[in-house]
Amino acid sequence: MITNSRRVKDYKQLDRELPTLRHVDPDYIYINLQNARAKEYTLDVEVGDHVKLGEILGRRKGKFFEQPIYSTVSGVIEGRTNKYHSSGDEVECLIVRNDFKDTYHESITDRPDSVIEQFTQEDFVEIIKEKGLVGLGGSGFPSYIKLNTDKDIHTVVINAVECEPYLSSDYRLIKDQPEDIFRGLTYLMRAVDATRGVIAVKKTKKELVEVLEREISRFSDWNIQIATLDDFYPQGWENMTFENAVGIKVPVGTLPMEYGILGFNVSTTASVYEAVKHNLPIIKRHLTVNGDAVNFPQDIRARVGTSVRELIELSDGYTDEEKVEVIVGGPMMGESIESDDIVVTQTTTSILVLKSVDYVEEPCVRCASCVYACPVDIQPVQIMNAVKREDKESARALEADKCIECGLCAYVCTSKIHVTDYVREAMKMLR
Amino acid sequence: MNIVTKNAPHLRRPNATVVRMMRDVSIALTPLIVFAIYQHGVDALLILLAAVLSMVATEYVYYQIKDFMERKREAKSETEEKIRELNWQKKEKKKALKEKTQKAREDYEAFMKDYEQRMASLRETLKEENRAAKKSDNKSFRLANRSFTIYNFTIITSGLIYGLTLPDTIPLSKVIVGGVVGALLAKLVFGGMGQNIFNPAAFARVFVVLSFGAALSYEAFVDADAGATAMSVLNEQMFNAGVVDNYDYWMLFSGIGLPGSLGETSALLILVGGIYLAARRSFDIVVPITYIGTVFLLSLTVMFTQDLGFWFPAVHVLGGGLLFGAVFMATDPITSPVTRPGRIYFAFGLGVLTFLIRLFGNLPEGVVFAILIMNMFVPALDYAKWAKSRFTVRSVLVFSIVVVLAIVITNVGVYYVA
Ligand code: SF4
Ligand code: SF4
């Protein structure tokens, strides 16, 4: 309890036995026009227009990038509405009525392998930029910026660790479409001219290792390895994955590219395949509906733009708890949202509905669980004490700004203190 | 159903609670308690009860008084002040009337016009407030009770540890005084659980030794006929192997028939408790290992330089309160540093101090003194500017030098004394 404190109960058993539910044809699709990184947008279509699957509706504009907004369904634009986004903000959405025909836009055509083999880094970057691919693990960071590196990359790491409790969407994706992941990886390796590809999974997920090992034989011309990692949290944190999968320690605050590694999430990799091979933007994604306050937890493959309420209903709705939290993302780092009127976006890895427990805090007993747990080796309890004293000097000396907000310190706390919140406060203080 | 929002993380470790941690310590102590009662009979039971109850009662009384005073302070409300003010004004105005000026009369009449009404409304508010206060009183009472750490076993654990360090001949009154002082001065005045600098059990024990020193000098500490503890024998004739011939290794290890404090004699049962705590991860095992390891290392070097037998380190490790202190007192999280290296330095310091006090001080029991002294260094070991969660090359270097220095100084010291 005090030592060995990075083991986190994973709550994943529920989903494994069930097949993935395919829920890809809701009546209405809501396409978010804004997201956490891009608030401005322009629109090319109007209400009443008929749009096709994969058609560009407009463009989102972020601070340092622009991305096209794609229609993920064919149908008629009915108007606009506001819905919650995975970041917790309300965003404007375009309502598209599904015509259930799935007519593809003319631009959506397959590329022959012979063409892809001739592609250079610029070509890949261009496609990925144009298809608006972002980090699907939840970060939402535009992938092309990562791929457009001028550093010498020797290894591409695919992160399939999924260390957050409750989540199993990446797990399902690997089981359902292992080939896409390998193909996506080969594209990425070709793009940056990497000599090695590594897929990092948890040791404990034997089924996945099996699936991947079966698939690997078909890609024997490529130097691809499977790294099996220990099961602890936050193993899926990029720097931790790199360290344990390829043995390269990337200090907090520096970019992995400088060490010759590039990391991508598995779902991102699968979407790279779709984008390059089929010229498709992200249309559907795997997501988990789980938690102790939803009746029938399951993994769902849903169209981007589906309403989350619908998905919760599909999972037999809420149990009768008095207070629940609706969380987009994992329970450790995810955002809890004030309403369930949420829309599935590219970065929605999961919807969790958890019983809201009000923990009674006790005085800190200085047990140091939080210190032993912290993945960046800072001392959350001391930072908390510094915050209470409003002692900026100590907070700086304790390197509070290194924190990655993994939430482990509050998770392990013996006295049930929300230590992470104090560390966040310290970070604010230092800014 | 309501949807609420909270900050991540939304999960907590199910089995991480203060009560689990402290209860585990009590459970680990149980074999020792049984053994103590088996060895010393009802005396042991009474001493342990006195130790625990005196600490619990002190804490209970303290929180009740604190709670009472808090409620008193809250009770003096603003409304009461206003009523007092109004009455005072009335008196002043009346006084002014005596001078029979026109102005004073007008003033008075104007004041009296709504006096009754204002007074009545103030009285009404006061009544309301009192009613509300009564309700919240219950709440604040519960709050005070929550700080009472019998619920999470902390105070019980402290009491048990304190009791187990005492010899079986100590009068109960002294046990109680020690318990009260330990709970009050080492814990409550610092602000209760989590705020204390000194280990309450060690503090109480040291208080008993120091203030009843005469009565508890080591001849009297245990009955002279029954034999002194292994440690006190050793202290008097430090390097004479003959004195420990009475005790064989099995006796030292199992504690059966060994004189000494209630819970400190059976190395075997202490190890059982330690293994339980380590398996439950309710303490950090590096602390006892470093502590015992340091004492062992130092006594081993002395053994070589003084050409003594292996009985010397064996007695130092197994005899006296070292194992008990290392497993149950030095690991108290509240009074130890919060980083792994910090805890190792802490335990190392304990080891060195214990050994030095045993050899050069006039006290055979270095453990509790060492714990109190090292407790004072905790803030320094935790100082933000140098406390790090991991060892660095530099800290390992410095630490190694300190270890070597400690060995050299000890041996030089022994050379001059012997
Ligand atoms: S939230 Fe920050 S301080 Fe807490 S364990 Fe994670 S990285 Fe460390
Ligand atoms: S903040 Fe919590 S986990 Fe950290 S030392 Fe205090 S009680 Fe232990």
PDB file of C-alpha atoms in Angstrom, chain A residues 54-182:
ATOM      1  CA  GLY A  54     -15.955  12.201 -46.380  1.00  0.00           C
ATOM      2  CA  GLU A  55     -16.909  15.576 -47.776  1.00  0.00           C
ATOM      3  CA  ILE A  56     -15.195  18.651 -46.375  1.00  0.00           C
ATOM      4  CA  LEU A  57     -17.687  20.858 -44.541  1.00  0.00           C
ATOM      5  CA  GLY A  58     -15.326  23.598 -43.502  1.00  0.00           C
ATOM      6  CA  ARG A  59     -12.125  24.178 -41.586  1.00  0.00           C
ATOM      7  CA  ARG A  60     -11.242  24.499 -37.911  1.00  0.00           C
ATOM      8  CA  LYS A  61      -8.540  27.009 -37.103  1.00  0.00           C
ATOM      9  CA  GLY A  62      -6.243  26.529 -34.156  1.00  0.00           C
ATOM     10  CA  LYS A  63      -3.383  28.683 -32.969  1.00  0.00           C
ATOM     11  CA  PHE A  64      -0.719  26.991 -35.035  1.00  0.00           C
ATOM     12  CA  PHE A  65      -2.635  24.685 -37.333  1.00  0.00           C
ATOM     13  CA  GLU A  66      -5.742  24.270 -39.406  1.00  0.00           C
ATOM     14  CA  GLN A  67      -7.760  21.162 -39.955  1.00  0.00           C
ATOM     15  CA  PRO A  68     -10.588  20.323 -42.301  1.00  0.00           C
ATOM     16  CA  ILE A  69     -13.941  19.268 -40.890  1.00  0.00           C
ATOM     17  CA  TYR A  70     -15.204  16.121 -42.534  1.00  0.00           C
ATOM     18  CA  SER A  71     -18.695  14.784 -42.719  1.00  0.00           C
ATOM     19  CA  THR A  72     -18.754  11.312 -41.216  1.00  0.00           C
ATOM     20  CA  VAL A  73     -22.068  10.386 -42.789  1.00  0.00           C
ATOM     21  CA  SER A  74     -24.037  11.088 -45.923  1.00  0.00           C
ATOM     22  CA  GLY A  75     -27.202  13.083 -45.435  1.00  0.00           C
ATOM     23  CA  VAL A  76     -28.780  16.491 -45.145  1.00  0.00           C
ATOM     24  CA  ILE A  77     -27.611  19.345 -42.962  1.00  0.00           C
ATOM     25  CA  GLU A  78     -30.414  20.300 -40.623  1.00  0.00           C
ATOM     26  CA  GLY A  79     -28.954  23.093 -38.562  1.00  0.00           C
ATOM     27  CA  ARG A  80     -26.716  23.777 -35.611  1.00  0.00           C
ATOM     28  CA  THR A  81     -26.759  23.000 -31.956  1.00  0.00           C
ATOM     29  CA  ASN A  82     -24.488  23.129 -28.942  1.00  0.00           C
ATOM     30  CA  LYS A  83     -23.110  20.011 -27.378  1.00  0.00           C
ATOM     31  CA  TYR A  84     -20.414  19.139 -24.899  1.00  0.00           C
ATOM     32  CA  HIS A  85     -17.043  18.094 -26.132  1.00  0.00           C
ATOM     33  CA  SER A  86     -14.573  15.759 -24.458  1.00  0.00           C
ATOM     34  CA  SER A  87     -12.658  18.719 -23.049  1.00  0.00           C
ATOM     35  CA  GLY A  88     -15.675  19.734 -20.995  1.00  0.00           C
ATOM     36  CA  ASP A  89     -16.450  22.830 -23.078  1.00  0.00           C
ATOM     37  CA  GLU A  90     -19.592  23.388 -25.019  1.00  0.00           C
ATOM     38  CA  VAL A  91     -18.944  23.458 -28.751  1.00  0.00           C
ATOM     39  CA  GLU A  92     -21.022  24.287 -31.786  1.00  0.00           C
ATOM     40  CA  CYS A  93     -22.107  21.280 -33.792  1.00  0.00           C
ATOM     41  CA  LEU A  94     -23.611  20.790 -37.209  1.00  0.00           C
ATOM     42  CA  ILE A  95     -26.592  18.464 -37.300  1.00  0.00           C
ATOM     43  CA  VAL A  96     -26.583  16.041 -40.214  1.00  0.00           C
ATOM     44  CA  ARG A  97     -29.575  13.765 -40.834  1.00  0.00           C
ATOM     45  CA  ASN A  98     -28.382  10.360 -41.883  1.00  0.00           C
ATOM     46  CA  ASP A  99     -29.797   9.097 -45.189  1.00  0.00           C
ATOM     47  CA  PHE A 100     -28.448   5.601 -44.485  1.00  0.00           C
ATOM     48  CA  LYS A 101     -26.937   5.380 -47.937  1.00  0.00           C
ATOM     49  CA  ASP A 102     -23.322   5.988 -47.006  1.00  0.00           C
ATOM     50  CA  THR A 103     -22.523   7.521 -50.361  1.00  0.00           C
ATOM     51  CA  TYR A 104     -18.856   8.266 -50.403  1.00  0.00           C
ATOM     52  CA  HIS A 105     -17.495  11.532 -51.614  1.00  0.00           C
ATOM     53  CA  GLU A 106     -15.658  11.383 -54.949  1.00  0.00           C
ATOM     54  CA  SER A 107     -12.303  12.062 -53.299  1.00  0.00           C
ATOM     55  CA  ILE A 108     -12.479   8.835 -51.318  1.00  0.00           C
ATOM     56  CA  THR A 109     -10.561   6.411 -53.487  1.00  0.00           C
ATOM     57  CA  ASP A 110      -8.078   3.723 -52.693  1.00  0.00           C
ATOM     58  CA  ARG A 111      -4.424   4.260 -53.415  1.00  0.00           C
ATOM     59  CA  PRO A 112      -2.628   1.322 -54.984  1.00  0.00           C
ATOM     60  CA  ASP A 113       0.305  -0.045 -52.979  1.00  0.00           C
ATOM     61  CA  SER A 114       2.711   0.725 -55.778  1.00  0.00           C
ATOM     62  CA  VAL A 115       1.901   4.419 -55.426  1.00  0.00           C
ATOM     63  CA  ILE A 116       2.240   4.374 -51.666  1.00  0.00           C
ATOM     64  CA  GLU A 117       5.636   2.752 -51.965  1.00  0.00           C
ATOM     65  CA  GLN A 118       6.908   5.802 -53.832  1.00  0.00           C
ATOM     66  CA  PHE A 119       5.668   8.283 -51.210  1.00  0.00           C
ATOM     67  CA  THR A 120       8.104  10.567 -49.452  1.00  0.00           C
ATOM     68  CA  GLN A 121       7.814  12.052 -45.980  1.00  0.00           C
ATOM     69  CA  GLU A 122       6.157  15.166 -47.441  1.00  0.00           C
ATOM     70  CA  ASP A 123       3.500  13.096 -49.159  1.00  0.00           C
ATOM     71  CA  PHE A 124       2.609  11.277 -45.948  1.00  0.00           C
ATOM     72  CA  VAL A 125       2.591  14.487 -43.966  1.00  0.00           C
ATOM     73  CA  GLU A 126       0.360  16.099 -46.565  1.00  0.00           C
ATOM     74  CA  ILE A 127      -2.191  13.284 -46.468  1.00  0.00           C
ATOM     75  CA  ILE A 128      -2.261  13.108 -42.700  1.00  0.00           C
ATOM     76  CA  LYS A 129      -2.593  16.869 -42.443  1.00  0.00           C
ATOM     77  CA  GLU A 130      -5.346  16.977 -45.013  1.00  0.00           C
ATOM     78  CA  LYS A 131      -7.285  14.162 -43.363  1.00  0.00           C
ATOM     79  CA  GLY A 132      -7.097  15.974 -40.037  1.00  0.00           C
ATOM     80  CA  LEU A 133      -5.586  13.101 -38.061  1.00  0.00           C
ATOM     81  CA  VAL A 134      -4.902  13.799 -34.417  1.00  0.00           C
ATOM     82  CA  GLY A 135      -3.627  11.822 -31.451  1.00  0.00           C
ATOM     83  CA  LEU A 136      -6.531   9.498 -30.770  1.00  0.00           C
ATOM     84  CA  GLY A 137      -5.330   8.451 -27.347  1.00  0.00           C
ATOM     85  CA  GLY A 138      -7.057  11.539 -26.067  1.00  0.00           C
ATOM     86  CA  SER A 139      -4.457  14.229 -26.599  1.00  0.00           C
ATOM     87  CA  GLY A 140      -5.926  15.498 -29.866  1.00  0.00           C
ATOM     88  CA  PHE A 141      -2.537  16.800 -30.949  1.00  0.00           C
ATOM     89  CA  PRO A 142      -2.291  17.024 -34.758  1.00  0.00           C
ATOM     90  CA  SER A 143      -0.305  14.004 -35.927  1.00  0.00           C
ATOM     91  CA  TYR A 144       1.237  15.638 -38.963  1.00  0.00           C
ATOM     92  CA  ILE A 145       3.231  18.024 -36.784  1.00  0.00           C
ATOM     93  CA  LYS A 146       4.883  15.064 -35.090  1.00  0.00           C
ATOM     94  CA  LEU A 147       5.490  13.294 -38.369  1.00  0.00           C
ATOM     95  CA  ASN A 148       6.929  16.383 -39.997  1.00  0.00           C
ATOM     96  CA  THR A 149      10.072  16.185 -37.882  1.00  0.00           C
ATOM     97  CA  ASP A 150      13.449  16.870 -39.427  1.00  0.00           C
ATOM     98  CA  LYS A 151      15.233  14.833 -36.757  1.00  0.00           C
ATOM     99  CA  ASP A 152      16.748  11.480 -37.515  1.00  0.00           C
ATOM    100  CA  ILE A 153      14.182   8.927 -36.363  1.00  0.00           C
ATOM    101  CA  HIS A 154      15.283   5.339 -35.847  1.00  0.00           C
ATOM    102  CA  THR A 155      12.319   3.902 -33.985  1.00  0.00           C
ATOM    103  CA  VAL A 156       8.565   4.305 -34.246  1.00  0.00           C
ATOM    104  CA  VAL A 157       6.759   3.174 -31.101  1.00  0.00           C
ATOM    105  CA  ILE A 158       3.098   2.245 -31.220  1.00  0.00           C
ATOM    106  CA  ASN A 159       1.525   2.728 -27.840  1.00  0.00           C
ATOM    107  CA  ALA A 160      -1.076   0.049 -27.176  1.00  0.00           C
ATOM    108  CA  VAL A 161      -0.603   0.000 -23.435  1.00  0.00           C
ATOM    109  CA  GLU A 162      -3.901   1.573 -22.444  1.00  0.00           C
ATOM    110  CA  CYS A 163      -2.997   1.780 -18.789  1.00  0.00           C
ATOM    111  CA  GLU A 164      -6.066   3.623 -17.560  1.00  0.00           C
ATOM    112  CA  PRO A 165      -8.530   1.478 -15.656  1.00  0.00           C
ATOM    113  CA  TYR A 166     -11.867   0.659 -17.301  1.00  0.00           C
ATOM    114  CA  LEU A 167     -10.719   1.402 -20.847  1.00  0.00           C
ATOM    115  CA  SER A 168     -10.642  -1.348 -23.416  1.00  0.00           C
ATOM    116  CA  SER A 169     -11.212   0.402 -26.724  1.00  0.00           C
ATOM    117  CA  ASP A 170      -7.631   0.005 -27.901  1.00  0.00           C
ATOM    118  CA  TYR A 171      -7.778  -3.600 -26.834  1.00  0.00           C
ATOM    119  CA  ARG A 172     -10.827  -4.159 -29.012  1.00  0.00           C
ATOM    120  CA  LEU A 173      -9.308  -2.315 -31.907  1.00  0.00           C
ATOM    121  CA  ILE A 174      -6.245  -4.540 -31.904  1.00  0.00           C
ATOM    122  CA  LYS A 175      -8.365  -7.653 -31.750  1.00  0.00           C
ATOM    123  CA  ASP A 176     -10.698  -6.448 -34.484  1.00  0.00           C
ATOM    124  CA  GLN A 177      -8.233  -4.905 -36.930  1.00  0.00           C
ATOM    125  CA  PRO A 178      -4.680  -6.017 -36.236  1.00  0.00           C
ATOM    126  CA  GLU A 179      -3.700  -5.773 -39.848  1.00  0.00           C
ATOM    127  CA  ASP A 180      -4.579  -2.091 -40.125  1.00  0.00           C
ATOM    128  CA  ILE A 181      -2.254  -1.355 -37.253  1.00  0.00           C
ATOM    129  CA  PHE A 182       0.673  -3.121 -38.832  1.00  0.00           C
TER     130      PHE A 182
END
